[in-house]
XYZ file of C-alpha atoms in Angstrom:
48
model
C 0.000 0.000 0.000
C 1.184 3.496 -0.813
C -0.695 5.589 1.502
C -3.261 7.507 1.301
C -3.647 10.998 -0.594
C -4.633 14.122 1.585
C -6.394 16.896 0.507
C -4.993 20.277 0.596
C -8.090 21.931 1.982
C -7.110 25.752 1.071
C -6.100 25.027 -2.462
C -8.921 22.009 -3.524
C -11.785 24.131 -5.224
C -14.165 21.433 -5.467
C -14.165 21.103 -9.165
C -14.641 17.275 -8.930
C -11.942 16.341 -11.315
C -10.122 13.691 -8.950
C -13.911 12.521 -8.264
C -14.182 11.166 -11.819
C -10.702 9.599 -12.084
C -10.630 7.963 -8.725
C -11.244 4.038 -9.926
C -11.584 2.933 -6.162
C -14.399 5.401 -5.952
C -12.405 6.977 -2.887
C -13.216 10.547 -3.071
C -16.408 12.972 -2.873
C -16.870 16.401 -2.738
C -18.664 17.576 0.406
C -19.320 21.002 1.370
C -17.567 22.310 -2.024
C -14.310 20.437 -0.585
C -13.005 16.933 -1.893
C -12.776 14.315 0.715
C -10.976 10.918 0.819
C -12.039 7.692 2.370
C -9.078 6.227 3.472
C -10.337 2.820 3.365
C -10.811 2.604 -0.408
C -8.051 5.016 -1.220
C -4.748 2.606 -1.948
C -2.486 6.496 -2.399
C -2.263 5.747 -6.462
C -1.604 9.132 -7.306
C -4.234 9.166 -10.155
C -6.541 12.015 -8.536
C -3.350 14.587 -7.770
């Protein structure tokens, strides 16, 4: 396992972009700020 990706809460905008390429369906937006559920995120790198 790689880790897990955190989210840079003063710089994420909410656009939803690492939403739609997350293939573990680890992230949402909530609140107009992405979030990351660390039990499905394996820290691939694709969202960032």
């Amino acid at each position: 396992m790689a880790g897990h990706v955190l989210v840079d809460r003063d710089r994420c905008t909410g656009c939803g972009t690492c939403v739609s390429v997350c293939v573990y369906n680890a992230l949402n937006i909530s609140e107009g700020i992405s979030n990351v559920d660390e039990e499905k995120c394996l820290g691939c790198g694709a969202c960032v």
